Every structure is written in structure tokens, then in C-alpha cells.
PDB file of C-alpha atoms in Angstrom:
ATOM      1  CA  UNK Y   1     -52.287  18.224   7.205  1.00  0.00           C
ATOM      2  CA  UNK Y   2     -54.797  20.828   6.945  1.00  0.00           C
ATOM      3  CA  UNK Y   3     -57.154  21.045   3.694  1.00  0.00           C
ATOM      4  CA  UNK Y   4     -55.146  24.261   2.724  1.00  0.00           C
ATOM      5  CA  UNK Y   5     -51.894  22.351   3.178  1.00  0.00           C
ATOM      6  CA  UNK Y   6     -52.968  19.011   1.145  1.00  0.00           C
ATOM      7  CA  UNK Y   7     -53.854  21.421  -1.839  1.00  0.00           C
ATOM      8  CA  UNK Y   8     -50.831  23.264  -1.652  1.00  0.00           C
ATOM      9  CA  UNK Y   9     -49.067  19.931  -1.478  1.00  0.00           C
ATOM     10  CA  UNK Y  10     -51.076  18.630  -4.723  1.00  0.00           C
ATOM     11  CA  UNK Y  11     -50.510  22.009  -6.422  1.00  0.00           C
ATOM     12  CA  UNK Y  12     -46.793  21.549  -5.714  1.00  0.00           C
ATOM     13  CA  UNK Y  13     -46.650  17.713  -6.849  1.00  0.00           C
ATOM     14  CA  UNK Y  14     -48.387  18.447 -10.190  1.00  0.00           C
ATOM     15  CA  UNK Y  15     -46.591  21.724 -11.306  1.00  0.00           C
ATOM     16  CA  UNK Y  16     -43.138  21.418  -9.652  1.00  0.00           C
ATOM     17  CA  UNK Y  17     -40.424  19.270 -10.681  1.00  0.00           C
ATOM     18  CA  UNK Y  18     -39.399  17.918  -7.245  1.00  0.00           C
ATOM     19  CA  UNK Y  19     -37.874  14.923  -6.506  1.00  0.00           C
ATOM     20  CA  UNK Y  20     -38.821  15.111  -2.719  1.00  0.00           C
ATOM     21  CA  UNK Y  21     -42.178  15.555  -0.871  1.00  0.00           C
ATOM     22  CA  UNK Y  22     -43.608  19.103  -0.169  1.00  0.00           C
ATOM     23  CA  UNK Y  23     -42.374  20.292   3.789  1.00  0.00           C
ATOM     24  CA  UNK Y  24     -44.308  22.582   5.631  1.00  0.00           C
ATOM     25  CA  UNK Y  25     -41.362  24.084   7.397  1.00  0.00           C
ATOM     26  CA  UNK Y  26     -38.329  24.001   4.471  1.00  0.00           C
ATOM     27  CA  UNK Y  27     -37.530  27.505   3.289  1.00  0.00           C
ATOM     28  CA  UNK Y  28     -38.245  28.268  -0.078  1.00  0.00           C
ATOM     29  CA  UNK Y  29     -34.592  29.324  -0.432  1.00  0.00           C
ATOM     30  CA  UNK Y  30     -33.582  25.489  -0.232  1.00  0.00           C
ATOM     31  CA  UNK Y  31     -35.991  24.142  -2.297  1.00  0.00           C
ATOM     32  CA  UNK Y  32     -33.757  26.367  -5.038  1.00  0.00           C
ATOM     33  CA  UNK Y  33     -36.523  25.975  -7.661  1.00  0.00           C
ATOM     34  CA  UNK Y  34     -35.938  28.856 -10.347  1.00  0.00           C
ATOM     35  CA  UNK Y  35     -37.717  32.178 -10.417  1.00  0.00           C
ATOM     36  CA  UNK Y  36     -39.416  31.151 -13.482  1.00  0.00           C
ATOM     37  CA  UNK Y  37     -40.897  28.073 -11.320  1.00  0.00           C
ATOM     38  CA  UNK Y  38     -41.306  30.403  -8.196  1.00  0.00           C
ATOM     39  CA  UNK Y  39     -43.569  32.726  -9.910  1.00  0.00           C
ATOM     40  CA  UNK Y  40     -45.900  30.384 -12.311  1.00  0.00           C
ATOM     41  CA  UNK Y  41     -46.074  28.378  -8.754  1.00  0.00           C
ATOM     42  CA  UNK Y  42     -46.921  32.103  -6.915  1.00  0.00           C
ATOM     43  CA  UNK Y  43     -49.340  32.193  -9.837  1.00  0.00           C
ATOM     44  CA  UNK Y  44     -51.364  28.945  -9.342  1.00  0.00           C
ATOM     45  CA  UNK Y  45     -51.702  29.872  -5.208  1.00  0.00           C
ATOM     46  CA  UNK Y  46     -53.111  33.027  -6.591  1.00  0.00           C
ATOM     47  CA  UNK Y  47     -55.602  31.238  -8.557  1.00  0.00           C
ATOM     48  CA  UNK Y  48     -56.393  28.137  -6.384  1.00  0.00           C
ATOM     49  CA  UNK Y  49     -57.237  30.559  -3.299  1.00  0.00           C
ATOM     50  CA  UNK Y  50     -58.180  33.721  -5.094  1.00  0.00           C
ATOM     51  CA  UNK Y  51     -55.725  35.943  -3.525  1.00  0.00           C
ATOM     52  CA  UNK Y  52     -54.652  38.455  -5.759  1.00  0.00           C
ATOM     53  CA  UNK Y  53     -51.056  38.835  -4.752  1.00  0.00           C
ATOM     54  CA  UNK Y  54     -48.858  40.777  -7.009  1.00  0.00           C
ATOM     55  CA  UNK Y  55     -45.446  39.175  -7.355  1.00  0.00           C
ATOM     56  CA  UNK Y  56     -43.568  41.204  -4.923  1.00  0.00           C
ATOM     57  CA  UNK Y  57     -45.780  40.311  -2.268  1.00  0.00           C
ATOM     58  CA  UNK Y  58     -44.661  36.643  -2.141  1.00  0.00           C
ATOM     59  CA  UNK Y  59     -41.450  36.989  -0.558  1.00  0.00           C
ATOM     60  CA  UNK Y  60     -42.854  37.543   2.667  1.00  0.00           C
ATOM     61  CA  UNK Y  61     -43.626  33.827   2.802  1.00  0.00           C
ATOM     62  CA  UNK Y  62     -40.020  31.775   3.332  1.00  0.00           C
ATOM     63  CA  UNK Y  63     -42.005  28.446   4.271  1.00  0.00           C
ATOM     64  CA  UNK Y  64     -45.118  26.792   3.221  1.00  0.00           C
ATOM     65  CA  UNK Y  65     -46.362  26.983   6.610  1.00  0.00           C
ATOM     66  CA  UNK Y  66     -46.527  30.362   7.014  1.00  0.00           C
ATOM     67  CA  UNK Y  67     -47.917  30.365   2.927  1.00  0.00           C
ATOM     68  CA  UNK Y  68     -50.619  28.166   4.847  1.00  0.00           C
ATOM     69  CA  UNK Y  69     -51.446  30.242   7.791  1.00  0.00           C
ATOM     70  CA  UNK Y  70     -51.931  33.261   5.532  1.00  0.00           C
ATOM     71  CA  UNK Y  71     -54.372  31.654   3.441  1.00  0.00           C
ATOM     72  CA  UNK Y  72     -56.315  30.171   6.385  1.00  0.00           C
ATOM     73  CA  UNK Y  73     -56.382  33.459   8.104  1.00  0.00           C
ATOM     74  CA  UNK Y  74     -58.003  35.407   5.008  1.00  0.00           C
ATOM     75  CA  UNK Y  75     -60.679  32.053   5.188  1.00  0.00           C
ATOM     76  CA  UNK Y  76     -58.919  29.747   2.618  1.00  0.00           C
TER      77      UNK Y  76
ATOM     78  CA  UNK S   1      -4.149  26.599  -9.821  1.00  0.00           C
ATOM     79  CA  UNK S   2      -6.407  24.961  -7.384  1.00  0.00           C
ATOM     80  CA  UNK S   3      -7.544  22.058  -9.019  1.00  0.00           C
ATOM     81  CA  UNK S   4      -4.561  19.938  -9.108  1.00  0.00           C
ATOM     82  CA  UNK S   5      -6.389  16.833 -10.464  1.00  0.00           C
ATOM     83  CA  UNK S   6      -6.478  15.501 -14.091  1.00  0.00           C
ATOM     84  CA  UNK S   7      -9.822  16.339 -14.041  1.00  0.00           C
ATOM     85  CA  UNK S   8     -10.338  19.733 -16.776  1.00  0.00           C
ATOM     86  CA  UNK S   9     -12.408  22.825 -15.034  1.00  0.00           C
ATOM     87  CA  UNK S  10     -16.110  22.591 -15.812  1.00  0.00           C
ATOM     88  CA  UNK S  11     -15.666  26.416 -16.527  1.00  0.00           C
ATOM     89  CA  UNK S  12     -14.214  28.611 -18.959  1.00  0.00           C
ATOM     90  CA  UNK S  13     -14.561  32.215 -20.596  1.00  0.00           C
ATOM     91  CA  UNK S  14     -17.242  32.769 -22.515  1.00  0.00           C
ATOM     92  CA  UNK S  15     -17.353  36.522 -23.653  1.00  0.00           C
ATOM     93  CA  UNK S  16     -16.185  39.692 -21.989  1.00  0.00           C
ATOM     94  CA  UNK S  17     -18.788  42.588 -21.862  1.00  0.00           C
ATOM     95  CA  UNK S  18     -17.836  45.994 -21.050  1.00  0.00           C
ATOM     96  CA  UNK S  19     -15.008  45.006 -18.917  1.00  0.00           C
ATOM     97  CA  UNK S  20     -17.191  42.575 -17.122  1.00  0.00           C
ATOM     98  CA  UNK S  21     -16.023  38.762 -17.527  1.00  0.00           C
ATOM     99  CA  UNK S  22     -18.256  36.002 -18.233  1.00  0.00           C
ATOM    100  CA  UNK S  23     -17.878  32.410 -17.857  1.00  0.00           C
ATOM    101  CA  UNK S  24     -19.738  29.637 -18.657  1.00  0.00           C
ATOM    102  CA  UNK S  25     -20.325  26.691 -16.115  1.00  0.00           C
ATOM    103  CA  UNK S  26     -21.208  22.894 -17.337  1.00  0.00           C
ATOM    104  CA  UNK S  27     -23.570  21.333 -14.954  1.00  0.00           C
ATOM    105  CA  UNK S  28     -23.597  18.267 -16.506  1.00  0.00           C
ATOM    106  CA  UNK S  29     -23.922  15.377 -13.786  1.00  0.00           C
ATOM    107  CA  UNK S  30     -20.431  14.118 -13.585  1.00  0.00           C
ATOM    108  CA  UNK S  31     -19.290  12.541 -10.023  1.00  0.00           C
ATOM    109  CA  UNK S  32     -15.846  13.193 -10.292  1.00  0.00           C
ATOM    110  CA  UNK S  33     -16.388  17.235 -10.786  1.00  0.00           C
ATOM    111  CA  UNK S  34     -19.196  17.059  -7.718  1.00  0.00           C
ATOM    112  CA  UNK S  35     -16.462  15.944  -5.457  1.00  0.00           C
ATOM    113  CA  UNK S  36     -13.880  17.821  -6.801  1.00  0.00           C
ATOM    114  CA  UNK S  37     -16.569  21.049  -6.270  1.00  0.00           C
ATOM    115  CA  UNK S  38     -17.496  20.036  -3.057  1.00  0.00           C
ATOM    116  CA  UNK S  39     -13.929  20.035  -1.804  1.00  0.00           C
ATOM    117  CA  UNK S  40     -13.538  23.448  -2.743  1.00  0.00           C
ATOM    118  CA  UNK S  41     -16.360  24.608  -0.314  1.00  0.00           C
ATOM    119  CA  UNK S  42     -15.807  25.978   3.023  1.00  0.00           C
ATOM    120  CA  UNK S  43     -18.010  24.808   6.135  1.00  0.00           C
ATOM    121  CA  UNK S  44     -20.351  27.266   5.663  1.00  0.00           C
ATOM    122  CA  UNK S  45     -21.029  26.402   1.960  1.00  0.00           C
ATOM    123  CA  UNK S  46     -21.088  22.864   2.462  1.00  0.00           C
ATOM    124  CA  UNK S  47     -23.845  23.593   5.485  1.00  0.00           C
ATOM    125  CA  UNK S  48     -25.709  25.307   2.498  1.00  0.00           C
ATOM    126  CA  UNK S  49     -25.048  22.692  -0.136  1.00  0.00           C
ATOM    127  CA  UNK S  50     -26.413  19.822   2.461  1.00  0.00           C
ATOM    128  CA  UNK S  51     -29.678  22.337   3.329  1.00  0.00           C
ATOM    129  CA  UNK S  52     -30.562  21.829  -0.137  1.00  0.00           C
ATOM    130  CA  UNK S  53     -33.186  19.219  -0.722  1.00  0.00           C
ATOM    131  CA  UNK S  54     -32.612  18.255  -4.282  1.00  0.00           C
ATOM    132  CA  UNK S  55     -29.446  16.368  -5.785  1.00  0.00           C
ATOM    133  CA  UNK S  56     -29.645  19.029  -8.384  1.00  0.00           C
ATOM    134  CA  UNK S  57     -29.716  21.640  -6.695  1.00  0.00           C
ATOM    135  CA  UNK S  58     -26.956  20.557  -4.871  1.00  0.00           C
ATOM    136  CA  UNK S  59     -25.025  19.586  -7.973  1.00  0.00           C
ATOM    137  CA  UNK S  60     -25.770  23.255  -9.339  1.00  0.00           C
ATOM    138  CA  UNK S  61     -24.473  25.176  -6.271  1.00  0.00           C
ATOM    139  CA  UNK S  62     -21.579  23.247  -5.723  1.00  0.00           C
ATOM    140  CA  UNK S  63     -20.352  23.656  -9.324  1.00  0.00           C
ATOM    141  CA  UNK S  64     -21.067  26.774  -9.561  1.00  0.00           C
ATOM    142  CA  UNK S  65     -19.795  27.877  -6.450  1.00  0.00           C
ATOM    143  CA  UNK S  66     -16.511  26.417  -6.758  1.00  0.00           C
ATOM    144  CA  UNK S  67     -15.703  27.682 -10.193  1.00  0.00           C
ATOM    145  CA  UNK S  68     -16.646  30.973  -8.702  1.00  0.00           C
ATOM    146  CA  UNK S  69     -13.592  30.560  -5.742  1.00  0.00           C
ATOM    147  CA  UNK S  70     -11.308  29.529  -8.543  1.00  0.00           C
ATOM    148  CA  UNK S  71     -12.117  32.447 -10.551  1.00  0.00           C
ATOM    149  CA  UNK S  72     -12.053  34.776  -7.544  1.00  0.00           C
ATOM    150  CA  UNK S  73      -8.769  33.934  -5.680  1.00  0.00           C
ATOM    151  CA  UNK S  74      -6.985  34.187  -8.957  1.00  0.00           C
ATOM    152  CA  UNK S  75      -8.310  37.517 -10.110  1.00  0.00           C
ATOM    153  CA  UNK S  76      -7.490  39.027  -6.136  1.00  0.00           C
ATOM    154  CA  UNK S  77      -4.086  36.998  -5.717  1.00  0.00           C
ATOM    155  CA  UNK S  78      -5.256  34.787  -2.645  1.00  0.00           C
ATOM    156  CA  UNK S  79      -6.166  31.215  -1.460  1.00  0.00           C
ATOM    157  CA  UNK S  80      -9.230  29.543  -1.851  1.00  0.00           C
ATOM    158  CA  UNK S  81      -8.850  28.961   2.213  1.00  0.00           C
ATOM    159  CA  UNK S  82      -8.712  33.141   2.287  1.00  0.00           C
ATOM    160  CA  UNK S  83     -12.279  33.216   0.688  1.00  0.00           C
ATOM    161  CA  UNK S  84     -15.468  33.737   2.702  1.00  0.00           C
ATOM    162  CA  UNK S  85     -18.377  35.215   1.214  1.00  0.00           C
ATOM    163  CA  UNK S  86     -21.096  37.378   2.955  1.00  0.00           C
ATOM    164  CA  UNK S  87     -24.832  38.537   1.860  1.00  0.00           C
ATOM    165  CA  UNK S  88     -26.378  41.650   1.583  1.00  0.00           C
ATOM    166  CA  UNK S  89     -30.334  42.495   3.017  1.00  0.00           C
ATOM    167  CA  UNK S  90     -32.087  40.564   0.051  1.00  0.00           C
ATOM    168  CA  UNK S  91     -29.559  37.344  -0.185  1.00  0.00           C
ATOM    169  CA  UNK S  92     -27.394  39.444  -2.655  1.00  0.00           C
ATOM    170  CA  UNK S  93     -23.739  37.905  -2.085  1.00  0.00           C
ATOM    171  CA  UNK S  94     -20.326  39.593  -2.328  1.00  0.00           C
ATOM    172  CA  UNK S  95     -16.445  38.098  -1.485  1.00  0.00           C
ATOM    173  CA  UNK S  96     -14.301  38.397   1.206  1.00  0.00           C
ATOM    174  CA  UNK S  97     -10.517  38.210   1.565  1.00  0.00           C
ATOM    175  CA  UNK S  98      -9.360  36.718   5.159  1.00  0.00           C
ATOM    176  CA  UNK S  99     -12.629  38.307   6.594  1.00  0.00           C
ATOM    177  CA  UNK S 100     -12.258  42.188   4.840  1.00  0.00           C
ATOM    178  CA  UNK S 101     -14.708  42.898   1.318  1.00  0.00           C
ATOM    179  CA  UNK S 102     -13.229  42.335  -1.853  1.00  0.00           C
ATOM    180  CA  UNK S 103     -13.075  45.385  -4.049  1.00  0.00           C
ATOM    181  CA  UNK S 104     -14.575  43.344  -6.653  1.00  0.00           C
ATOM    182  CA  UNK S 105     -17.831  42.460  -8.006  1.00  0.00           C
ATOM    183  CA  UNK S 106     -19.521  38.930  -9.291  1.00  0.00           C
ATOM    184  CA  UNK S 107     -23.024  37.628  -9.994  1.00  0.00           C
ATOM    185  CA  UNK S 108     -23.988  33.909 -10.719  1.00  0.00           C
ATOM    186  CA  UNK S 109     -26.827  32.595 -12.391  1.00  0.00           C
ATOM    187  CA  UNK S 110     -28.006  29.095 -13.540  1.00  0.00           C
ATOM    188  CA  UNK S 111     -30.946  27.167 -15.685  1.00  0.00           C
ATOM    189  CA  UNK S 112     -30.467  24.125 -16.352  1.00  0.00           C
ATOM    190  CA  UNK S 113     -27.246  22.311 -17.652  1.00  0.00           C
ATOM    191  CA  UNK S 114     -25.970  26.157 -17.811  1.00  0.00           C
ATOM    192  CA  UNK S 115     -24.282  28.368 -15.220  1.00  0.00           C
ATOM    193  CA  UNK S 116     -23.159  31.969 -16.041  1.00  0.00           C
ATOM    194  CA  UNK S 117     -20.731  33.932 -13.534  1.00  0.00           C
ATOM    195  CA  UNK S 118     -19.670  37.472 -13.913  1.00  0.00           C
ATOM    196  CA  UNK S 119     -16.833  39.206 -12.768  1.00  0.00           C
ATOM    197  CA  UNK S 120     -15.926  42.473 -13.001  1.00  0.00           C
ATOM    198  CA  UNK S 121     -14.719  46.142 -11.460  1.00  0.00           C
ATOM    199  CA  UNK S 122     -18.223  47.182 -11.786  1.00  0.00           C
ATOM    200  CA  UNK S 123     -20.023  48.036  -8.459  1.00  0.00           C
ATOM    201  CA  UNK S 124     -23.469  46.040  -8.807  1.00  0.00           C
ATOM    202  CA  UNK S 125     -23.130  43.679 -11.316  1.00  0.00           C
ATOM    203  CA  UNK S 126     -26.745  41.945 -11.822  1.00  0.00           C
ATOM    204  CA  UNK S 127     -26.852  38.596 -14.577  1.00  0.00           C
ATOM    205  CA  UNK S 128     -29.659  36.138 -15.600  1.00  0.00           C
ATOM    206  CA  UNK S 129     -29.617  32.745 -17.710  1.00  0.00           C
ATOM    207  CA  UNK S 130     -32.623  30.872 -18.517  1.00  0.00           C
ATOM    208  CA  UNK S 131     -32.536  28.242 -20.702  1.00  0.00           C
ATOM    209  CA  UNK S 132     -36.200  28.246 -22.853  1.00  0.00           C
ATOM    210  CA  UNK S 133     -38.124  25.460 -21.153  1.00  0.00           C
ATOM    211  CA  UNK S 134     -41.478  25.237 -22.819  1.00  0.00           C
ATOM    212  CA  UNK S 135     -44.491  26.056 -20.744  1.00  0.00           C
ATOM    213  CA  UNK S 136     -48.149  26.211 -21.393  1.00  0.00           C
ATOM    214  CA  UNK S 137     -48.542  29.543 -19.536  1.00  0.00           C
ATOM    215  CA  UNK S 138     -46.257  32.159 -20.384  1.00  0.00           C
ATOM    216  CA  UNK S 139     -48.843  34.949 -20.455  1.00  0.00           C
ATOM    217  CA  UNK S 140     -50.267  34.237 -17.389  1.00  0.00           C
ATOM    218  CA  UNK S 141     -46.884  34.171 -15.598  1.00  0.00           C
ATOM    219  CA  UNK S 142     -46.133  37.522 -17.763  1.00  0.00           C
ATOM    220  CA  UNK S 143     -49.000  39.022 -16.106  1.00  0.00           C
ATOM    221  CA  UNK S 144     -47.685  39.047 -12.570  1.00  0.00           C
ATOM    222  CA  UNK S 145     -44.127  40.370 -13.484  1.00  0.00           C
ATOM    223  CA  UNK S 146     -44.198  42.561 -16.910  1.00  0.00           C
ATOM    224  CA  UNK S 147     -44.880  45.763 -17.593  1.00  0.00           C
ATOM    225  CA  UNK S 148     -47.923  46.641 -19.953  1.00  0.00           C
ATOM    226  CA  UNK S 149     -45.909  47.282 -23.037  1.00  0.00           C
ATOM    227  CA  UNK S 150     -43.874  44.002 -22.176  1.00  0.00           C
ATOM    228  CA  UNK S 151     -47.160  42.325 -21.991  1.00  0.00           C
ATOM    229  CA  UNK S 152     -48.271  43.612 -25.171  1.00  0.00           C
ATOM    230  CA  UNK S 153     -44.778  42.205 -26.911  1.00  0.00           C
ATOM    231  CA  UNK S 154     -45.654  38.768 -25.299  1.00  0.00           C
ATOM    232  CA  UNK S 155     -49.220  38.494 -26.585  1.00  0.00           C
ATOM    233  CA  UNK S 156     -48.357  39.825 -30.225  1.00  0.00           C
ATOM    234  CA  UNK S 157     -45.584  36.539 -30.127  1.00  0.00           C
ATOM    235  CA  UNK S 158     -46.435  33.711 -32.553  1.00  0.00           C
ATOM    236  CA  UNK S 159     -46.136  30.163 -31.129  1.00  0.00           C
ATOM    237  CA  UNK S 160     -43.072  29.813 -32.482  1.00  0.00           C
ATOM    238  CA  UNK S 161     -41.431  32.879 -31.024  1.00  0.00           C
ATOM    239  CA  UNK S 162     -43.455  33.312 -27.396  1.00  0.00           C
ATOM    240  CA  UNK S 163     -40.469  31.129 -25.563  1.00  0.00           C
ATOM    241  CA  UNK S 164     -37.412  33.375 -27.368  1.00  0.00           C
ATOM    242  CA  UNK S 165     -39.725  36.625 -26.123  1.00  0.00           C
ATOM    243  CA  UNK S 166     -40.961  35.308 -22.790  1.00  0.00           C
ATOM    244  CA  UNK S 167     -36.925  34.269 -21.710  1.00  0.00           C
ATOM    245  CA  UNK S 168     -35.416  37.372 -23.340  1.00  0.00           C
ATOM    246  CA  UNK S 169     -37.927  39.992 -21.296  1.00  0.00           C
ATOM    247  CA  UNK S 170     -37.428  37.763 -18.007  1.00  0.00           C
ATOM    248  CA  UNK S 171     -33.640  37.612 -18.280  1.00  0.00           C
ATOM    249  CA  UNK S 172     -33.424  41.165 -18.959  1.00  0.00           C
ATOM    250  CA  UNK S 173     -35.563  41.961 -16.275  1.00  0.00           C
ATOM    251  CA  UNK S 174     -34.197  39.879 -13.680  1.00  0.00           C
ATOM    252  CA  UNK S 175     -30.538  41.143 -14.321  1.00  0.00           C
ATOM    253  CA  UNK S 176     -31.856  44.748 -13.165  1.00  0.00           C
ATOM    254  CA  UNK S 177     -33.412  43.200 -10.233  1.00  0.00           C
ATOM    255  CA  UNK S 178     -30.466  41.563  -9.064  1.00  0.00           C
ATOM    256  CA  UNK S 179     -27.980  44.224 -10.431  1.00  0.00           C
ATOM    257  CA  UNK S 180     -29.835  46.857  -7.896  1.00  0.00           C
ATOM    258  CA  UNK S 181     -30.051  43.488  -5.267  1.00  0.00           C
ATOM    259  CA  UNK S 182     -33.160  44.111  -4.079  1.00  0.00           C
ATOM    260  CA  UNK S 183     -35.148  40.735  -5.310  1.00  0.00           C
ATOM    261  CA  UNK S 184     -38.683  41.192  -5.852  1.00  0.00           C
ATOM    262  CA  UNK S 185     -39.345  43.614  -3.069  1.00  0.00           C
ATOM    263  CA  UNK S 186     -39.410  46.253  -6.308  1.00  0.00           C
ATOM    264  CA  UNK S 187     -42.729  45.841  -8.456  1.00  0.00           C
ATOM    265  CA  UNK S 188     -41.090  43.600 -11.139  1.00  0.00           C
ATOM    266  CA  UNK S 189     -44.230  45.054 -13.239  1.00  0.00           C
ATOM    267  CA  UNK S 190     -43.199  48.596 -12.833  1.00  0.00           C
ATOM    268  CA  UNK S 191     -40.017  48.096 -13.800  1.00  0.00           C
ATOM    269  CA  UNK S 192     -40.246  48.973 -18.121  1.00  0.00           C
ATOM    270  CA  UNK S 193     -37.270  47.294 -19.794  1.00  0.00           C
ATOM    271  CA  UNK S 194     -35.710  50.032 -22.303  1.00  0.00           C
ATOM    272  CA  UNK S 195     -38.082  50.751 -25.162  1.00  0.00           C
ATOM    273  CA  UNK S 196     -35.256  50.099 -27.608  1.00  0.00           C
ATOM    274  CA  UNK S 197     -34.726  46.980 -26.028  1.00  0.00           C
ATOM    275  CA  UNK S 198     -38.358  45.458 -26.666  1.00  0.00           C
ATOM    276  CA  UNK S 199     -37.670  46.733 -30.452  1.00  0.00           C
ATOM    277  CA  UNK S 200     -35.079  44.231 -30.656  1.00  0.00           C
ATOM    278  CA  UNK S 201     -31.698  46.422 -29.635  1.00  0.00           C
ATOM    279  CA  UNK S 202     -29.095  44.423 -27.650  1.00  0.00           C
ATOM    280  CA  UNK S 203     -28.221  47.421 -24.920  1.00  0.00           C
ATOM    281  CA  UNK S 204     -29.977  50.015 -23.654  1.00  0.00           C
ATOM    282  CA  UNK S 205     -30.008  52.044 -20.572  1.00  0.00           C
ATOM    283  CA  UNK S 206     -32.382  51.803 -17.753  1.00  0.00           C
ATOM    284  CA  UNK S 207     -33.208  54.407 -14.612  1.00  0.00           C
ATOM    285  CA  UNK S 208     -35.175  53.230 -12.090  1.00  0.00           C
ATOM    286  CA  UNK S 209     -38.139  55.434 -10.831  1.00  0.00           C
ATOM    287  CA  UNK S 210     -36.965  55.644  -7.067  1.00  0.00           C
ATOM    288  CA  UNK S 211     -33.101  56.294  -8.384  1.00  0.00           C
ATOM    289  CA  UNK S 212     -33.273  59.070 -11.093  1.00  0.00           C
ATOM    290  CA  UNK S 213     -29.764  59.757 -10.546  1.00  0.00           C
ATOM    291  CA  UNK S 214     -28.180  56.667 -11.355  1.00  0.00           C
ATOM    292  CA  UNK S 215     -28.116  54.901 -15.143  1.00  0.00           C
ATOM    293  CA  UNK S 216     -27.864  51.085 -15.191  1.00  0.00           C
ATOM    294  CA  UNK S 217     -26.340  49.533 -18.778  1.00  0.00           C
ATOM    295  CA  UNK S 218     -28.309  46.483 -19.616  1.00  0.00           C
ATOM    296  CA  UNK S 219     -26.959  44.177 -22.471  1.00  0.00           C
ATOM    297  CA  UNK S 220     -28.602  41.171 -23.609  1.00  0.00           C
ATOM    298  CA  UNK S 221     -26.251  38.319 -23.883  1.00  0.00           C
ATOM    299  CA  UNK S 222     -28.916  35.638 -25.321  1.00  0.00           C
ATOM    300  CA  UNK S 223     -28.043  33.102 -27.597  1.00  0.00           C
ATOM    301  CA  UNK S 224     -28.686  29.724 -29.277  1.00  0.00           C
ATOM    302  CA  UNK S 225     -28.851  27.698 -26.194  1.00  0.00           C
ATOM    303  CA  UNK S 226     -30.519  30.092 -23.801  1.00  0.00           C
ATOM    304  CA  UNK S 227     -31.423  33.932 -22.938  1.00  0.00           C
ATOM    305  CA  UNK S 228     -29.320  36.098 -20.767  1.00  0.00           C
ATOM    306  CA  UNK S 229     -28.752  39.586 -19.948  1.00  0.00           C
ATOM    307  CA  UNK S 230     -25.825  41.389 -17.600  1.00  0.00           C
ATOM    308  CA  UNK S 231     -26.853  45.127 -15.960  1.00  0.00           C
ATOM    309  CA  UNK S 232     -24.292  46.785 -13.881  1.00  0.00           C
ATOM    310  CA  UNK S 233     -24.321  50.540 -12.726  1.00  0.00           C
ATOM    311  CA  UNK S 234     -22.900  53.241 -15.159  1.00  0.00           C
ATOM    312  CA  UNK S 235     -23.127  56.606 -13.111  1.00  0.00           C
ATOM    313  CA  UNK S 236     -23.258  56.291  -9.257  1.00  0.00           C
ATOM    314  CA  UNK S 237     -23.982  59.875  -6.736  1.00  0.00           C
TER     315      UNK S 237
END
């Protein structure tokens, strides 16, 4: 796993009530977290990686891998 | 009746709201119900259920979808096997009978142990339910989805009322977003709830900035157990 993926995995394990380990290629829609949890998680990602993205921009990411790639392309 | 065992339905009529019937679905973990619910799903739904990673999510999906199937089949006078579902661009589902889109709309939401299903003749129903789960970061989350006036309302709430205010605002906004069917492709911070509803009114009317000819009715359905809201268009061009 990349450093970005590790950091995201830690954010997920510490903040989302999942009964499975995060998988880079699973669709977010199949993780089925609530919309409140999704926005709360997105806020944490924004803070961890200084992204400054608006809520409507999170829908471009369908999987954790797409989010990792986006963050890495921005320089982590 | 599609449920033929002695197991009582896990859903029931909760309330009527302006021509929409709203049902409450009990999402408590109960293996006998789960098995009955899964048996009512078609192949596509069973595949969808299997893709869900968490047992809780699989249970919520099956119980809500099975209840929806029974209710729609009764309303449409068809058999469960004739029903299927299609999805619009942003994921909003619609019902088909024998492959043809049915003249009925519905929306489903669930949170914790509570599922709600709204069924009616309105063209685009949006429904949301939120258990008021304690969080430490209401204002931070609100900063990403609430308008300036909504954020001010949340900031003014004391510790006892903060979760009530947050989940009420959230459910009202999400019901509108689900009604129009765009998900978060619309900037949620740009949707400001009706001023009267920010002052506590239980219903109001809303117009999206990009759809000035359409008026949407918004109803606060919140009660002791959860926040909830219903939205639908009252005029369409």
C-alpha cells in the first residue's frame, strides 16, 4: 500500500464503523455508509490531505483507489 | 399477500402526508425476517445485496427492498415476480411492471433501526430519515453542506439541541436532494431551506435556483425517534 492508502486506511479504521478492512477497489456504494458518515469522512480526508474540496466534488470518486490516485496526483 | 408464513410483516403504515403513504420498516436484526426478505428479491437485487460488505447493510437493504416490493405489488395490482427496478442517472430507483415503468413513485431511506418508505402519485418523491446519533463534529460536517443561514442556526444551538438542529436540517436538505434526484451534484451549500422552516415551521415551499418554474413542497416528519423529511414537486412545467 502507498503512504496515501495507509493514511486513508487509518482514517477509515479510526472513524468509520465498519466490520471489514478497507479495500481500495470496492465501490463506496457497496460500503453503504450513511450520507452523514460519508460527508464526515470526506471532511477528515480534506483536513488530512489539505484538499479543500466541496461536498459535491466527492461524487467523482467511486472507489478508495480513485481517491488515492487523486491525492497522489496533487502531491499527497 | 406475498408473505405466506406466520412471520408478521416488519413494516406498517406510519403516516399519510399530502397524498403520500409513508411506511415504517423495523430494521432490527432477526434471522427469520432476513430469510423471508431475501426470498422476495429478484436476481439483480440478490446480487446487489451480496456486494454489500457489511452484514448490517445487507440486512437493511433486504428488509427495505422486500417491504417495498410487497407494498408496490399491492398498490399496482401485480405479482412480486412482475416487479423490477430501474435506476436514473444519479441512482434514484423507479419501479417497472413487466419491464414497463410503473405510474407510481416511491423513495426509501433508512438509518439505524428505522427504515421509511414513501409511496405516492407525486412525480418525484424524496424522503430521508436520520437517527440522531451523537457526533463530535456537527458544525464541521455542516460547513460542507449547510448554507450560511443554516450554519448560523446550528452554531446558535446549545449542546442539548445541537443534534436535533443538525439532523433536522440534514433530513430536510437530503429529502429535497433526493426528490430532484441529482445527489450531491448540486452544491448542497447553495440550497437554503425555506426561511419559515429555519424558524421552526413544519412545512414550506422551495424553488431550486436552476428550476425557477418548479415549486417543491417540503414537510418535516421528525419525531422522538428520528429526524425525517419528505419533499415532492407541487407544480411541474
